[in-house]
PDB file of C-alpha atoms in Angstrom:
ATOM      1  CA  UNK A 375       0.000   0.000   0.000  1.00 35.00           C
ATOM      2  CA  UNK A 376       1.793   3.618  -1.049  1.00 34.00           C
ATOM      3  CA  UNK A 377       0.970   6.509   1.803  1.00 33.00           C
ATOM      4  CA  UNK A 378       1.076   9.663   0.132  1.00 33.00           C
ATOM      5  CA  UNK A 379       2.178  12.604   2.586  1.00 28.00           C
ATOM      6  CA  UNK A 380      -0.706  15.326   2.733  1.00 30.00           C
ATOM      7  CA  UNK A 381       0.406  18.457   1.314  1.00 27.00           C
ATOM      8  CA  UNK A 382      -0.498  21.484   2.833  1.00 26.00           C
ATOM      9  CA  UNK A 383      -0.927  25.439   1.205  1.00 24.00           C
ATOM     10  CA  UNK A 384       0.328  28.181   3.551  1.00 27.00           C
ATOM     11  CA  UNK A 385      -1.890  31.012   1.131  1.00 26.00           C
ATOM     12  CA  UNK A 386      -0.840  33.632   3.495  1.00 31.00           C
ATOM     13  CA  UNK A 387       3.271  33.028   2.868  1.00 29.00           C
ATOM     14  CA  UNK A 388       2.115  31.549  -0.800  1.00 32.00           C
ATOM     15  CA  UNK A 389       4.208  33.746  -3.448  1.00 35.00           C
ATOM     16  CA  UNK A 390       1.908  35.527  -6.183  1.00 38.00           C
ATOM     17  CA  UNK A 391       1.634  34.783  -9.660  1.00 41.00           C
ATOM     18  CA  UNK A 392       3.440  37.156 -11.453  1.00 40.00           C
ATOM     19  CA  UNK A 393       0.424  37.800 -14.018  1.00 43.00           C
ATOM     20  CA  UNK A 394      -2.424  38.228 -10.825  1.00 45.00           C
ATOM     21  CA  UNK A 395      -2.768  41.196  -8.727  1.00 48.00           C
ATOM     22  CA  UNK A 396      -2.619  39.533  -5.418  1.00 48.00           C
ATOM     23  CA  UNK A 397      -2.068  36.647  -3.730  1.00 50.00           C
ATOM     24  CA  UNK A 398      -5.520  34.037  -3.473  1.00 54.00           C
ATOM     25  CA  UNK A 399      -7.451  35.225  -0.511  1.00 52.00           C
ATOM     26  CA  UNK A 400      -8.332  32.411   2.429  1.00 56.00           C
ATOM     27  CA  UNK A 401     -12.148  31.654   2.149  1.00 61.00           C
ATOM     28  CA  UNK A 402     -14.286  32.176   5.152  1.00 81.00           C
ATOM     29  CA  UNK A 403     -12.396  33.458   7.883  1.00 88.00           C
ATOM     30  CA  UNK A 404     -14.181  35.962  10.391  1.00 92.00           C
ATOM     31  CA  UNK A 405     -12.743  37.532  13.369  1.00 93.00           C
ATOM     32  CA  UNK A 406     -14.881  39.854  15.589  1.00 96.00           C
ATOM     33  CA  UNK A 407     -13.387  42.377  18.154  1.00 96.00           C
ATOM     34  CA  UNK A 408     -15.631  44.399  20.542  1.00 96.00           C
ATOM     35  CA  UNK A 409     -13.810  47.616  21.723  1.00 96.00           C
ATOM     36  CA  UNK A 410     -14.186  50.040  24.344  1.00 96.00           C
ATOM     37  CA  UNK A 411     -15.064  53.580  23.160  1.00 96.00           C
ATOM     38  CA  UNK A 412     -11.729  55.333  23.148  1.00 93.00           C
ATOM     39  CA  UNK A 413      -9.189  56.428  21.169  1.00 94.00           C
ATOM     40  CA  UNK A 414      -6.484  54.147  22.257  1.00 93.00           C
ATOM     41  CA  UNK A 415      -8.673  51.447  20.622  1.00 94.00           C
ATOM     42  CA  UNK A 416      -8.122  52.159  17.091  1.00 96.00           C
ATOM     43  CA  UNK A 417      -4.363  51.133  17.247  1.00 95.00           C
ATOM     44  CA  UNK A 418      -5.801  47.853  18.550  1.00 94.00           C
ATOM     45  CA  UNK A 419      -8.489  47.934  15.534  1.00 95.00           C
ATOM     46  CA  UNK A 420      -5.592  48.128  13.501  1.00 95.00           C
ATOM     47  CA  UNK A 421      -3.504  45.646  14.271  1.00 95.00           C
ATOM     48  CA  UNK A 422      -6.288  42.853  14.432  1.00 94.00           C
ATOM     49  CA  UNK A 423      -7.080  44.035  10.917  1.00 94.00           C
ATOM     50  CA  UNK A 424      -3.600  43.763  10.045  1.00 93.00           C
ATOM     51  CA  UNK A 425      -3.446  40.102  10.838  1.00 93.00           C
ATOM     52  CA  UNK A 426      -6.208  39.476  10.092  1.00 94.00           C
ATOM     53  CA  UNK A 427      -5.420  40.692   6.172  1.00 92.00           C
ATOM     54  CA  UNK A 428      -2.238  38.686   5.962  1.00 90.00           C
ATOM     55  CA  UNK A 429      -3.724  35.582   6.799  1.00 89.00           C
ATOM     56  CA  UNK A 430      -6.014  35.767   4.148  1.00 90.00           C
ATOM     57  CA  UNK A 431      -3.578  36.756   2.263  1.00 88.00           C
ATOM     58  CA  UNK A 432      -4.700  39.889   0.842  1.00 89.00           C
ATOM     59  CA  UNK A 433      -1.317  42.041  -0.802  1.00 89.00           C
ATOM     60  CA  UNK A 434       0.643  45.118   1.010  1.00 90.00           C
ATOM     61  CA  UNK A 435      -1.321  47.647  -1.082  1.00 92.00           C
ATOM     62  CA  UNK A 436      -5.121  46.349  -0.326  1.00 92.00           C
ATOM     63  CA  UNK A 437      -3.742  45.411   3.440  1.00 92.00           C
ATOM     64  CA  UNK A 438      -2.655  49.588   3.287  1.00 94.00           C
ATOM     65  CA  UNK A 439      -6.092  50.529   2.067  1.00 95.00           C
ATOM     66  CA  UNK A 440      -8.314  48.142   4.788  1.00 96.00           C
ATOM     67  CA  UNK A 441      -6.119  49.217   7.522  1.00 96.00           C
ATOM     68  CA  UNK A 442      -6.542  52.935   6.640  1.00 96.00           C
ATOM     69  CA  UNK A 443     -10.284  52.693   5.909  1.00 97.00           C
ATOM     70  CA  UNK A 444     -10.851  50.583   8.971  1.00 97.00           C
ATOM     71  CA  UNK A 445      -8.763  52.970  11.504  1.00 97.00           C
ATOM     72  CA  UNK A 446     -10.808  55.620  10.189  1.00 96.00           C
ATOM     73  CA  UNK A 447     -14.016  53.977  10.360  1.00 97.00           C
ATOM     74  CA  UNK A 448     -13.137  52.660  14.591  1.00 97.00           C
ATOM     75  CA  UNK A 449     -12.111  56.495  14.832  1.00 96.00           C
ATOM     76  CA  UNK A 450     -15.423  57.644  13.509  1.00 95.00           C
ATOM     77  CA  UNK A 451     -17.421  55.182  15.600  1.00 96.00           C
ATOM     78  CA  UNK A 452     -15.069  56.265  18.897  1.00 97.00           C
ATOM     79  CA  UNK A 453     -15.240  59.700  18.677  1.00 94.00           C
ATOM     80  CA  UNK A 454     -19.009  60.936  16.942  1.00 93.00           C
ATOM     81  CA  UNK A 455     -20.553  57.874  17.474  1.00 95.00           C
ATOM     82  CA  UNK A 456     -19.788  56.925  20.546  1.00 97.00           C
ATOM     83  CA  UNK A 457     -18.598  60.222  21.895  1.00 96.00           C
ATOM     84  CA  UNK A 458     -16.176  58.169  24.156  1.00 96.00           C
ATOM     85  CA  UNK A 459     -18.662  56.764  25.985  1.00 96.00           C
ATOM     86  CA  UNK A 460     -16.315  54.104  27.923  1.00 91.00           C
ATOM     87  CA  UNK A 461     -20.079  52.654  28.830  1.00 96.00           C
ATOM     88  CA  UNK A 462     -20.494  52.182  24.883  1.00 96.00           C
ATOM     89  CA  UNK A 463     -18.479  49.551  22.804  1.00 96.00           C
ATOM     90  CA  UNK A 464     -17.465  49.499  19.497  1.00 97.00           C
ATOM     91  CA  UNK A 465     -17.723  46.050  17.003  1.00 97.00           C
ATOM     92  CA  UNK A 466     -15.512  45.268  13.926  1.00 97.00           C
ATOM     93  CA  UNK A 467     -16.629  42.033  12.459  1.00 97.00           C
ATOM     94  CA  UNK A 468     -14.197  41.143   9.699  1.00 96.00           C
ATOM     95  CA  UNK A 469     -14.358  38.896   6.826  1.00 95.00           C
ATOM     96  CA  UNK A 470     -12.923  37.364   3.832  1.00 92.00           C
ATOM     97  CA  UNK A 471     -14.531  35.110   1.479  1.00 87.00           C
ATOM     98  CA  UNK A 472     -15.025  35.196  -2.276  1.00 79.00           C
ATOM     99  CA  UNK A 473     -12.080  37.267  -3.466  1.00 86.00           C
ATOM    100  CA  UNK A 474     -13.109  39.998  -1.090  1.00 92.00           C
ATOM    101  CA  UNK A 475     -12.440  41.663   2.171  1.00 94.00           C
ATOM    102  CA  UNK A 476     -15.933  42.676   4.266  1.00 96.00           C
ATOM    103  CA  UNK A 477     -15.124  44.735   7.114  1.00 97.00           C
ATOM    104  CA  UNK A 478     -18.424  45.969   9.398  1.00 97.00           C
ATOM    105  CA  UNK A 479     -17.551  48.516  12.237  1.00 97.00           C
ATOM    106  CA  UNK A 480     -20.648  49.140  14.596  1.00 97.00           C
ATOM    107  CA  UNK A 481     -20.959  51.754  16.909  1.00 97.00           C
ATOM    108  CA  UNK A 482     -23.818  52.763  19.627  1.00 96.00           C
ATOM    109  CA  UNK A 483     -24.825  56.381  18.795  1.00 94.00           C
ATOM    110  CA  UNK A 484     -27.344  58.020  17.464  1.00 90.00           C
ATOM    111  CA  UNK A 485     -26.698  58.074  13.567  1.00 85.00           C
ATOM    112  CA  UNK A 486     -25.979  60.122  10.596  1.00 83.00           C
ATOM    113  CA  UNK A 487     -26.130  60.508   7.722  1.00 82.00           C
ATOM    114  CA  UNK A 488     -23.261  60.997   5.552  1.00 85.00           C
ATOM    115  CA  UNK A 489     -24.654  62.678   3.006  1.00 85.00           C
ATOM    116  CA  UNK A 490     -24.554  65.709   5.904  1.00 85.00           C
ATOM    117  CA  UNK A 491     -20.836  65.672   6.105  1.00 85.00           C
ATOM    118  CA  UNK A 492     -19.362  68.786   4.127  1.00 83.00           C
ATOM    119  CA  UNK A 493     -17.079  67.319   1.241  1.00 87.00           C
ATOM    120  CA  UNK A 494     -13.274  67.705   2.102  1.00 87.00           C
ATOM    121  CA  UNK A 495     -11.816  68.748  -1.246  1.00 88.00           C
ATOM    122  CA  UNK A 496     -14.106  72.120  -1.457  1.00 88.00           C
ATOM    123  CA  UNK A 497     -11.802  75.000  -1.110  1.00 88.00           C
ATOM    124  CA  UNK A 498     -13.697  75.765   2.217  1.00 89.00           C
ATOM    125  CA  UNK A 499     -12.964  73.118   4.092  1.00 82.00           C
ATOM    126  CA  UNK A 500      -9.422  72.784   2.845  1.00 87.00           C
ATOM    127  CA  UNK A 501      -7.808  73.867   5.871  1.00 84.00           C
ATOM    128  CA  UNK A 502      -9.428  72.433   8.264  1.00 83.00           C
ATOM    129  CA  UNK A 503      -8.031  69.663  10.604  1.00 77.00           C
ATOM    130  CA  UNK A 504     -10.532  67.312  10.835  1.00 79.00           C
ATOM    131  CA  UNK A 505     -13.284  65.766   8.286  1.00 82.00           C
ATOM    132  CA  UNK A 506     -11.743  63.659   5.742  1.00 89.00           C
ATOM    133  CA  UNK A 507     -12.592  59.834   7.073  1.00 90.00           C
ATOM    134  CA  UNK A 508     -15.367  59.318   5.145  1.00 92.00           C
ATOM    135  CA  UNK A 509     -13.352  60.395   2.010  1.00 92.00           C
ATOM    136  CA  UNK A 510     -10.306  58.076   2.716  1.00 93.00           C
ATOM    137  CA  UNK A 511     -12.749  55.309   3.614  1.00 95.00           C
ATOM    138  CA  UNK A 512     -14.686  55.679   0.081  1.00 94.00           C
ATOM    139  CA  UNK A 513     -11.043  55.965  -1.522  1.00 94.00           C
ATOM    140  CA  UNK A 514      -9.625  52.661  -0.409  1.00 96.00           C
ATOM    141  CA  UNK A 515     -12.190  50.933  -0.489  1.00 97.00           C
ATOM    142  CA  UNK A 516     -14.264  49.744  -3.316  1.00 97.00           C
ATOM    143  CA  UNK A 517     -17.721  49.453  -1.593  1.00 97.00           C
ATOM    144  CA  UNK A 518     -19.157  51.198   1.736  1.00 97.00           C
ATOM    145  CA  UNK A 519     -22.669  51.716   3.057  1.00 97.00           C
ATOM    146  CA  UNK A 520     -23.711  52.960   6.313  1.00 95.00           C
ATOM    147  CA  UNK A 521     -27.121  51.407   7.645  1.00 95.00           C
ATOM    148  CA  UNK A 522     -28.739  51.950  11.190  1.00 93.00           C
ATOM    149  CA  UNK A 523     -28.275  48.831  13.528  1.00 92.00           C
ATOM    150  CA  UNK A 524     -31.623  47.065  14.863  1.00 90.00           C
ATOM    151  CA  UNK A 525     -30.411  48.069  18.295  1.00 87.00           C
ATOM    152  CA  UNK A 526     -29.799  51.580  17.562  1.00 88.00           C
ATOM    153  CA  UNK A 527     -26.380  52.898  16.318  1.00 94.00           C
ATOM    154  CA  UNK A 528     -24.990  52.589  13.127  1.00 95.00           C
ATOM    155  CA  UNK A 529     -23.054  49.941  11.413  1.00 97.00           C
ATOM    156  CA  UNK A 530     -20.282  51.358   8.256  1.00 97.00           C
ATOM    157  CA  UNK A 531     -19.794  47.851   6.103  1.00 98.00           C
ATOM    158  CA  UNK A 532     -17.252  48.134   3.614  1.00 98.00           C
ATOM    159  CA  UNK A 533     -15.698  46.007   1.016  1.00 97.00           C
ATOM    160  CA  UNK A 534     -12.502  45.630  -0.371  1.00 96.00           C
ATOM    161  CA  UNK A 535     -12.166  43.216  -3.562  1.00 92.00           C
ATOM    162  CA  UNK A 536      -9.349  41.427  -4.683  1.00 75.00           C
TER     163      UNK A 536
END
């Protein structure tokens, strides 16, 4: 009788075909961090999301993108929606199946709407020090939504694909 060895595929440490963009993404992983509401959190944010994007193998550049769109997302949620309420948590849910990242940041405030947030590249608002996290999040990444959470709050899901 011949006993084959099982083989296994590291994805995350697999090199990339020279003629794809990335490296395959792992299918169906989801990690979930609840956070307290304050600013020291979103370094934590980040680095989950960091790992969590190299193990499914996503590439430097979209691992840049999520990590930017994600620390201003956990900021967002922190400081408006939240308002630092250490009594008040914040939820990332993060997920990657089907060629794509899905990132879902939930906070416990009141809500918005972003269509009320003053655009960042009018000459106006140039100068100003604060305001331009919904614009990064909507440049790196290809897909975001904000919807109002069944128990109040709002929840920013955005997607990243391969």
């Amino acid at each position: 009788m011949l006993h084959e060895r099982p083989r296994s595929l590291n994805i995350a440490a697999a090199e990339p075909d020279p003629g794809e963009k990335g490296r395959a993404f792992v299918t169906d992983q989801t990690t979930r961090l609840v956070l307290p509401s304050h600013v020291e959190a979103v370094a934590d944010a980040a680095a989950a999301v960091t790992d969590f994007i190299r193990n499914c193998g996503a590439s430097e550049e979209v691992g840049f993108g999520v990590e930017m769109a994600v620390r201003e997302a956990v900021t967002n949620a922190v400081v408006h929606g939240n308002q630092e309420d250490e009594a008040k948590s914040v939820e990332v849910i993060l997920n990657c199946h089907d060629n794509e990242l899905e990132v879902e940041v939930r906070d416990q405030g009141p809500g918005f709407d972003p269509q009320d947030v003053p655009d960042p590249t009018d000459p106006a608002n140039l100068l100003k020090t604060s305001g331009r996290g919904i614009f990064l999040m909507r440049t790196f990444m290809d897909d975001i939504q904000w919807l109002p959470t069944p128990e109040g709050g709002t929840a920013v899901r955005m997607i990243k694909k391969r």
